[in-house]
Coordinates of C-alpha atoms in Angstrom, one line a residue:
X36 CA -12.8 14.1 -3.4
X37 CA -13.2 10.5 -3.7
X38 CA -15.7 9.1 -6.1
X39 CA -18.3 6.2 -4.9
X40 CA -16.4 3.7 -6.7
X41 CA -12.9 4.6 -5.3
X42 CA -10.7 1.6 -3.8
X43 CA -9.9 3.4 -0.6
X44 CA -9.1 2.3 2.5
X45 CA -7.5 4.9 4.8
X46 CA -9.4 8.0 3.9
X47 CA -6.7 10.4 5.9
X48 CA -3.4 8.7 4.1
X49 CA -5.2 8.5 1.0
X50 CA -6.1 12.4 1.3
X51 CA -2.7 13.2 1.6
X52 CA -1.1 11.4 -0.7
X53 CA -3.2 12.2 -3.5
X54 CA -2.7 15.9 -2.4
X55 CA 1.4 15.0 -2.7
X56 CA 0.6 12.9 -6.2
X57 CA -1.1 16.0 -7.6
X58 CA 1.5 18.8 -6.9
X59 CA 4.1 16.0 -8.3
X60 CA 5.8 17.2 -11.3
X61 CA 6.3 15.1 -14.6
X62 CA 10.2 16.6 -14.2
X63 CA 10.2 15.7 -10.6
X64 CA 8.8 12.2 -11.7
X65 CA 11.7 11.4 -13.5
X66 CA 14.2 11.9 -10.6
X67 CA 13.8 9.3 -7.8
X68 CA 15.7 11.0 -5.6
X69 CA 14.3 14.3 -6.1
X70 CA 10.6 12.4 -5.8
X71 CA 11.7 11.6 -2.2
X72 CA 12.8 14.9 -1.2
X73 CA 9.6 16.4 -2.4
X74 CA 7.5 13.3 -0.6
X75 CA 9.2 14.2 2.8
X76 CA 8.7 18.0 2.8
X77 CA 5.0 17.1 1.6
X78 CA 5.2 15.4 4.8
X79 CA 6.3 17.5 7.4
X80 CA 4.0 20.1 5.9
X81 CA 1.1 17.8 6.7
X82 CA 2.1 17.5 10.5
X83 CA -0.7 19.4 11.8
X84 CA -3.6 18.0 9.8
X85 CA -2.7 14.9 11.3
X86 CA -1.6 12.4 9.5
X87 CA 1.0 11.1 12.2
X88 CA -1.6 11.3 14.5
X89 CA -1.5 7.3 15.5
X90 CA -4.2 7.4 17.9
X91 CA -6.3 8.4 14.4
X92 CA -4.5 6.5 12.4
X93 CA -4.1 2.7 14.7
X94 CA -8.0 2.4 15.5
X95 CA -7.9 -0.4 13.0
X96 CA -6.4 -3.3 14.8
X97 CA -5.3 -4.6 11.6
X98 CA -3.2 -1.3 10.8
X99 CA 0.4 -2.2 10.7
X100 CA 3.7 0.0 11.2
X101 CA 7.2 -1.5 10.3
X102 CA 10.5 0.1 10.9
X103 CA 12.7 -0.9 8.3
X104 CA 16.6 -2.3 9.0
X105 CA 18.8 -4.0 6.2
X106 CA 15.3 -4.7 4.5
X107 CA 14.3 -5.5 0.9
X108 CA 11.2 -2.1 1.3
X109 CA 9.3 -3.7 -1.6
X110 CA 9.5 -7.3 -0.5
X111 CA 8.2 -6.3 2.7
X112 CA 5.7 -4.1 1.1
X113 CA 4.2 -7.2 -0.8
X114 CA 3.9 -9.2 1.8
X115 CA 2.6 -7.2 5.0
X116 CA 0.2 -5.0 2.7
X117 CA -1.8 -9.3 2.2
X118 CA -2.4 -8.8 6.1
X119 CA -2.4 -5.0 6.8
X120 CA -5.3 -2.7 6.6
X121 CA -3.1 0.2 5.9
X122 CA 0.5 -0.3 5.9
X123 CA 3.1 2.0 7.7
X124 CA 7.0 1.8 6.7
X125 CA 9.9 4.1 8.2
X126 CA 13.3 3.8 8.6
X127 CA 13.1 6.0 11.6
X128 CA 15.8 8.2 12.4
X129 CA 18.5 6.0 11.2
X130 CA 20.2 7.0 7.4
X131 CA 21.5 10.1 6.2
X132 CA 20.5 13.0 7.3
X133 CA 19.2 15.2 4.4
X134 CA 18.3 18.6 5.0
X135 CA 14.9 19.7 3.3
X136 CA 14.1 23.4 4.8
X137 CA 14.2 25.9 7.5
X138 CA 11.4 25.9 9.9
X139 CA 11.2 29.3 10.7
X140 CA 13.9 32.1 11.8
X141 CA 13.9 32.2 15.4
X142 CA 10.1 31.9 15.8
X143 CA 10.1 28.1 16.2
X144 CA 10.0 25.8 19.3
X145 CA 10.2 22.2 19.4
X146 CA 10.0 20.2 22.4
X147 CA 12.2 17.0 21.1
X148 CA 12.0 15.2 24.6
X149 CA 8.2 14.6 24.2
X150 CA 7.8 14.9 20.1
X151 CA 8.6 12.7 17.1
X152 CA 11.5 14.5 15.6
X153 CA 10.1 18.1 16.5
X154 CA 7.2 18.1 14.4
X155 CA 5.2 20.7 16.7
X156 CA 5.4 24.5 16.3
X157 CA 4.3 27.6 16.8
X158 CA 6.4 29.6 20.1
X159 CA 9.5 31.1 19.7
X160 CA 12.6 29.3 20.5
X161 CA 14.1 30.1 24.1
X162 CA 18.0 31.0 23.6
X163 CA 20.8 29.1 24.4
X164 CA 22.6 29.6 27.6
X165 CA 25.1 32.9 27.0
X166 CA 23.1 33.8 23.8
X167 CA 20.5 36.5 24.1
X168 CA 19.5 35.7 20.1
X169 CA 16.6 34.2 18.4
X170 CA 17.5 30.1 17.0
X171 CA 17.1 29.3 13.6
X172 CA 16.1 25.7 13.2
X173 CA 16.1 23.3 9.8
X174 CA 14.6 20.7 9.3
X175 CA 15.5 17.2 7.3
X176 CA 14.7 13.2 7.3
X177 CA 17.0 10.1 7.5
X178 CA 16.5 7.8 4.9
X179 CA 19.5 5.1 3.8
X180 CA 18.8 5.6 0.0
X181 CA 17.1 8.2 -1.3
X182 CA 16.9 6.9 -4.4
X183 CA 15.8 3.2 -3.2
X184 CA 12.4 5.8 -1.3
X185 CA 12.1 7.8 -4.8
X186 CA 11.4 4.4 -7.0
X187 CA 9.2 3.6 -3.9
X188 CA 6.8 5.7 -3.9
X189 CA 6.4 5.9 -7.4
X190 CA 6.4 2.4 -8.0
X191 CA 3.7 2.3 -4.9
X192 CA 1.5 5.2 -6.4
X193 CA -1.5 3.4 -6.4
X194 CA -1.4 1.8 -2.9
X195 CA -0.8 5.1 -1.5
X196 CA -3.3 7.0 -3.3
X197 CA -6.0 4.1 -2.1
X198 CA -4.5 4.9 1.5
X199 CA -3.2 1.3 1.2
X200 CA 0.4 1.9 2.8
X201 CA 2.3 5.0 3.2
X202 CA 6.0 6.0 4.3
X203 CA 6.6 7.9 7.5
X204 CA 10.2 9.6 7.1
X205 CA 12.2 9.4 10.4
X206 CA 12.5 13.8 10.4
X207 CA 15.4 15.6 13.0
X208 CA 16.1 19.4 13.5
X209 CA 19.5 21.1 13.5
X210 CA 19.3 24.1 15.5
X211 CA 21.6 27.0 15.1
X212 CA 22.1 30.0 17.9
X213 CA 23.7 33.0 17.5
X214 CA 26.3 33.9 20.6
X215 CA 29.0 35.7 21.3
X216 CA 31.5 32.8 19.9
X217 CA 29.1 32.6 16.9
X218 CA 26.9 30.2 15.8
X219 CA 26.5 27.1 17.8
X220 CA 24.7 24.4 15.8
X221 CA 22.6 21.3 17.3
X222 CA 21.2 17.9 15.8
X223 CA 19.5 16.2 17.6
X224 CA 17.3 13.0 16.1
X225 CA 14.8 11.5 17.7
X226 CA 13.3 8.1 16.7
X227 CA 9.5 8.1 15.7
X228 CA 7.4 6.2 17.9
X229 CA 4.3 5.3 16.0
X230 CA 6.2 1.7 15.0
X231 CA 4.7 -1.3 15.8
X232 CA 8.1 -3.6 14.1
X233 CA 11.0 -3.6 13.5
X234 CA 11.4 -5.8 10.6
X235 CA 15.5 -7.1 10.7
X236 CA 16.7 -10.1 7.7
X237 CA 13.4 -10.4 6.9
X238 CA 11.3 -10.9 9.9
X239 CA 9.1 -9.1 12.5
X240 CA 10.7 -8.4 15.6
X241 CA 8.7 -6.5 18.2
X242 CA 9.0 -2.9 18.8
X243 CA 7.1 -1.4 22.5
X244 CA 3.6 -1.7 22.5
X245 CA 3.0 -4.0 19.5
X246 CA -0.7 -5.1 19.8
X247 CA -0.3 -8.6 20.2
X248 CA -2.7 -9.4 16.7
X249 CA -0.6 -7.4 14.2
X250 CA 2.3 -9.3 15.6
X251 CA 0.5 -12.5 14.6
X252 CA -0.8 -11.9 11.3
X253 CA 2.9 -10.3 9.8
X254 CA 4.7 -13.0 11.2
X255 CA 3.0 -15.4 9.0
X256 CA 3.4 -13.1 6.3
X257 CA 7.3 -12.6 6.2
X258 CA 7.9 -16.8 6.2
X259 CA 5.6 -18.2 4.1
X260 CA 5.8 -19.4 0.8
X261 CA 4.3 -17.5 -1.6
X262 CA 5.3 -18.3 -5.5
X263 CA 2.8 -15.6 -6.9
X264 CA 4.6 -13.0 -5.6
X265 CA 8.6 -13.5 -6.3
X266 CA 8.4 -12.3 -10.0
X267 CA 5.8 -9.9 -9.6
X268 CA 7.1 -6.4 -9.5
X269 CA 6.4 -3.7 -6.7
X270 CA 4.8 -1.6 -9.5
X271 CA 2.4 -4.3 -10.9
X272 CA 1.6 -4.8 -7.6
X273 CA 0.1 -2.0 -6.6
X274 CA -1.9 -1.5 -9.6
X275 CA -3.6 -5.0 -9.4
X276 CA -4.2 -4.8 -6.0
X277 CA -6.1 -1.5 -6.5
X278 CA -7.8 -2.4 -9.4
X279 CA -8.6 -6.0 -8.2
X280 CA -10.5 -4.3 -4.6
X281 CA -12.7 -6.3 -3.3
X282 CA -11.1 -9.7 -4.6
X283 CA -7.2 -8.6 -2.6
X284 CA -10.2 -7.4 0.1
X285 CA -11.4 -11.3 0.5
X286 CA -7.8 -12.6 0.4
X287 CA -6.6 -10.4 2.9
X288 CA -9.1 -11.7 5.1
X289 CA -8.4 -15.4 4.2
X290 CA -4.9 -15.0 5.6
X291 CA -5.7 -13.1 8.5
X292 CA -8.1 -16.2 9.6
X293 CA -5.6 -18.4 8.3
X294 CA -2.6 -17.0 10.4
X295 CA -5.3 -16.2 13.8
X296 CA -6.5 -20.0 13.4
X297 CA -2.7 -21.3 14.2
X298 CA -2.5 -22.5 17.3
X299 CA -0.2 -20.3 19.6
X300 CA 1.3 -24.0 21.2
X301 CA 2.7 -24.8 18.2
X302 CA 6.2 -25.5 17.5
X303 CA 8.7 -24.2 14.8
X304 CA 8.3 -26.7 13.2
X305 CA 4.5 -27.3 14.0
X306 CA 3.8 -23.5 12.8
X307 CA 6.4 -24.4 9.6
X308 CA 4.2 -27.6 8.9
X309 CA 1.0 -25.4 9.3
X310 CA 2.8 -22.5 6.7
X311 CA 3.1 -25.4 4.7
X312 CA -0.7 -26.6 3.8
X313 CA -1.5 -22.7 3.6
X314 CA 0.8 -22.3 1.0
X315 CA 0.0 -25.4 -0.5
X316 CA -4.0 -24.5 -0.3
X317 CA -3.5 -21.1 -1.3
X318 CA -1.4 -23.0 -5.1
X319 CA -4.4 -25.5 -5.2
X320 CA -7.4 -22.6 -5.0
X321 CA -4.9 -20.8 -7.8
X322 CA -4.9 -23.7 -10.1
X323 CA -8.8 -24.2 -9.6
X324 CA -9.4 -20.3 -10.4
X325 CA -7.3 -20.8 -13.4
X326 CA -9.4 -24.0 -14.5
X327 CA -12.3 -21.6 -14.1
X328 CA -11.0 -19.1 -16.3
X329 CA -10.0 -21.1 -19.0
X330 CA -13.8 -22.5 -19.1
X331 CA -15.6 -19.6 -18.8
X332 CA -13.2 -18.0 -21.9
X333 CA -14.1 -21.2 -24.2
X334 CA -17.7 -20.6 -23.1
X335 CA -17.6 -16.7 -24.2
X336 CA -16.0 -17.6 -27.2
X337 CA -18.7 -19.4 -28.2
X338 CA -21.1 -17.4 -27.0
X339 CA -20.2 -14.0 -27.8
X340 CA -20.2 -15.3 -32.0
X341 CA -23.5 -16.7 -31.5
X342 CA -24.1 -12.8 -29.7
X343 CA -23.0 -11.6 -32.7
X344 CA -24.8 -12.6 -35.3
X345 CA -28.0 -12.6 -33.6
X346 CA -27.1 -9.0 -32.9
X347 CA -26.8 -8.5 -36.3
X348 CA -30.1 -10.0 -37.4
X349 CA -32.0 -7.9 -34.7
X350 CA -30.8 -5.0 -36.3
X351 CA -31.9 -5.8 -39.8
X352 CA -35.1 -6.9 -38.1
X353 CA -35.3 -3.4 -36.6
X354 CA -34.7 -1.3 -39.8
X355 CA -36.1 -3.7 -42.4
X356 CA -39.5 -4.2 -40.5
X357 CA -42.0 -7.5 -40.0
X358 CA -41.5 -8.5 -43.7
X359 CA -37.6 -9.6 -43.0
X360 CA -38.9 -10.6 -39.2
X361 CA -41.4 -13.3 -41.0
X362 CA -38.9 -14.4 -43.2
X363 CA -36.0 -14.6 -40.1
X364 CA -38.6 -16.3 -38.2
X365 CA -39.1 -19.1 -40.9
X366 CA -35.6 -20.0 -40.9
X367 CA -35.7 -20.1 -36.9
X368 CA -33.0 -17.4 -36.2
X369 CA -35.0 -15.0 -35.0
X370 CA -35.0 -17.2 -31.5
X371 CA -31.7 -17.9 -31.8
X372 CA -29.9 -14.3 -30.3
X373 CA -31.6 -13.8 -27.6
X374 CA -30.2 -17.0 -25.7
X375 CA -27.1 -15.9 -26.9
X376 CA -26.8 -13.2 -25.1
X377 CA -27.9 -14.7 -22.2
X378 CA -25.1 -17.1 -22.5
X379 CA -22.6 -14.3 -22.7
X380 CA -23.9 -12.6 -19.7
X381 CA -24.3 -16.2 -17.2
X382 CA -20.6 -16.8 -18.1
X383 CA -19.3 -13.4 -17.7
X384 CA -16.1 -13.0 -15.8
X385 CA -17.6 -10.5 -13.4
X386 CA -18.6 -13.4 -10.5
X387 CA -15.2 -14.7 -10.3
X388 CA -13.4 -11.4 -10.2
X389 CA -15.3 -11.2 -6.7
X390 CA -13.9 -14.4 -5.7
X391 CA -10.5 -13.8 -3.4
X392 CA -8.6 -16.2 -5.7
X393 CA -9.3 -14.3 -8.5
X394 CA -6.5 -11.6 -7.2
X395 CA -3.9 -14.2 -6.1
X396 CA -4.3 -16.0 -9.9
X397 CA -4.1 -12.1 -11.3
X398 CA -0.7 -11.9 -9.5
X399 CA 0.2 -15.5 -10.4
X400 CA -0.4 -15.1 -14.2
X401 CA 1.2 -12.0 -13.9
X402 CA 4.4 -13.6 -11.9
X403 CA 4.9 -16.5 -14.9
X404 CA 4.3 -14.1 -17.4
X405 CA 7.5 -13.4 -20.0

């Protein structure tokens, strides 16, 4: 399914979310909200493959899972998905309630004291006390703005696909019994409990059970300055963080050492001074790729003319045979392609998009530009 040159980096998220991308319709595309009812039926239709499986999912001690409250979703995507292997949002069971199906009639059971939201099934559903009938039980998810989740996940497509981040929807059952005073409906939402934070004005705030590591490295995240990002779009984003692999893959890992180094004595405002030089190291290595690029395009410049001529005459050499290869050779341009070429290739931009500040000056020049 995924090809050898793929930018993936949770194989299980990324399966199912390119299953949901696939099925997504171009009609469906252009309804947000409509995009997030699809994604959270996709969802709950994936229960049993496993995809909410954390014990799976959490090996990574760098995988991250933020509940969502009064949060910007793509600001925080930006900035925990710098730190995060993959990336887990949710709004829990807080929100609207929106209804997306019926679970069965009367052949479901769902044990909501011990399960996230009743996502287990399979035994019929014991009747109510006084009611000898079968219960029919919906399904649905609470999300604040469906709309907000739509643009989300498309905007996010290519994270998702590259099983960068993903969103867990906060899902609830109503259950409805048939008795002798007619039907007797029941919500009851549960919250999900594969969050490790609860992000609130901005910041990390533990949730039960946060391993102590993620907590350090989103932290960091959430408060420091970081110019490239403010003017670069969630959509942009994503793409150049997928396209741009293994460079986002090296600067990932610069924070993370960055944010483990600082020392957990610190202050506020030791750990604000500390933020500070990052920031200010991370702007400095920015201007220095920049510096770089700008060198290495005056270089090609040159050398991909000289490529081109010399191209030329090696072609006229080829069809016109040793009598134009003496004559080129008297005039002393036969020698004079080949080094060329050579040129083009030692100053090729290829090196430095392996470099880690090749991605953060991607999202920088893409940040200024108009």
């Amino acid at each position: 399914m995924f090809r050898r040159n793929d930018a993936i980096q949770n194989r299980i998220v990324a399966r199912r979310m390119q299953r949901f991308f696939k099925t997504l319709t171009h009609e469906q595309r252009a309804d947000p909200r409509t995009v997030a009812i699809a994604y959270g039926q996709h969802l709950w239709s994936q229960w049993r493959t496993g995809i909410a499986d954390e014990k799976r999912l959490s090996r990574s001690r760098f995988y991250v899972g933020l509940a969502l409250e009064n949060s910007s979703i793509g600001e925080v995507t930006k900035r925990s998905a710098l730190v995060a292997d993959t990336l887990l949002l949710s709004h829990g069971c807080s929100g609207i309630y929106t209804e997306l199906g019926r679970i069965s009639d009367g052949n479901f059971r769902g044990d909501m004291a011990n399960a996230a939201c009743a996502y287990a099934g399979g035994m019929a559903m014991p009747p109510y006390p006084g009611q000898e009938g079968p219960v029919d039980e919906f399904y649905g998810m609470h999300c604040p703005d469906l709309d907000l989740l739509g643009r989300w996940v498309l905007d996010c497509e290519p994270l998702l696909r590259a099983g960068l981040a993903w969103y867990l929807p906060g899902y609830s059952s109503r259950k409805t019994a048939s008795s002798e005073s007619g039907a007797t409906p029941d919500e009851n939402p549960q919250a999900i409990r594969s969050i490790d934070l609860l992000i609130r004005d901005g910041r990390a705030v533990d949730a039960s059970g946060v391993h102590p590591v993620k907590s350090k490295i989103v932290r960091p995240v959430l408060e420091i300055d970081l110019p490239f990002l403010e003017n670069v779009d969630l959509k942009n984003f994503s793409r150049i963080t997928v396209e741009e692999f293994q460079s986002y893959v090296g600067f990932r890992d610069f924070l993370r050492m960055s944010f483990l180094g600082m020392d957990d004595a610190l202050n506020a405002v030791q750990s604000e001074r500390e933020l500070v030089r990052i920031g200010l190291d991370i702007a400095d290595q920015v201007r220095a790729t920049r510096a770089e690029m700008a060198k290495v395009n005056r270089k090609r410049a040159v050398a991909v003319t000289g490529a081109a001529v010399g191209s030329a005459t090696a072609v006229l050499t080829a069809v016109y045979g040793p009598a134009l290869a003496a004559v080129v050779t008297a005039v002393g341009a036969a020698g004079g392609w080949l080094p060329a070429l050579q040129a083009m290739a030692e100053n090729s931009k290829l090196s430095i998009r392996e470099d880690k500040w090749y991605y953060v000056w991607m999202l920088s020049k893409e940040s200024t530009s108009p």
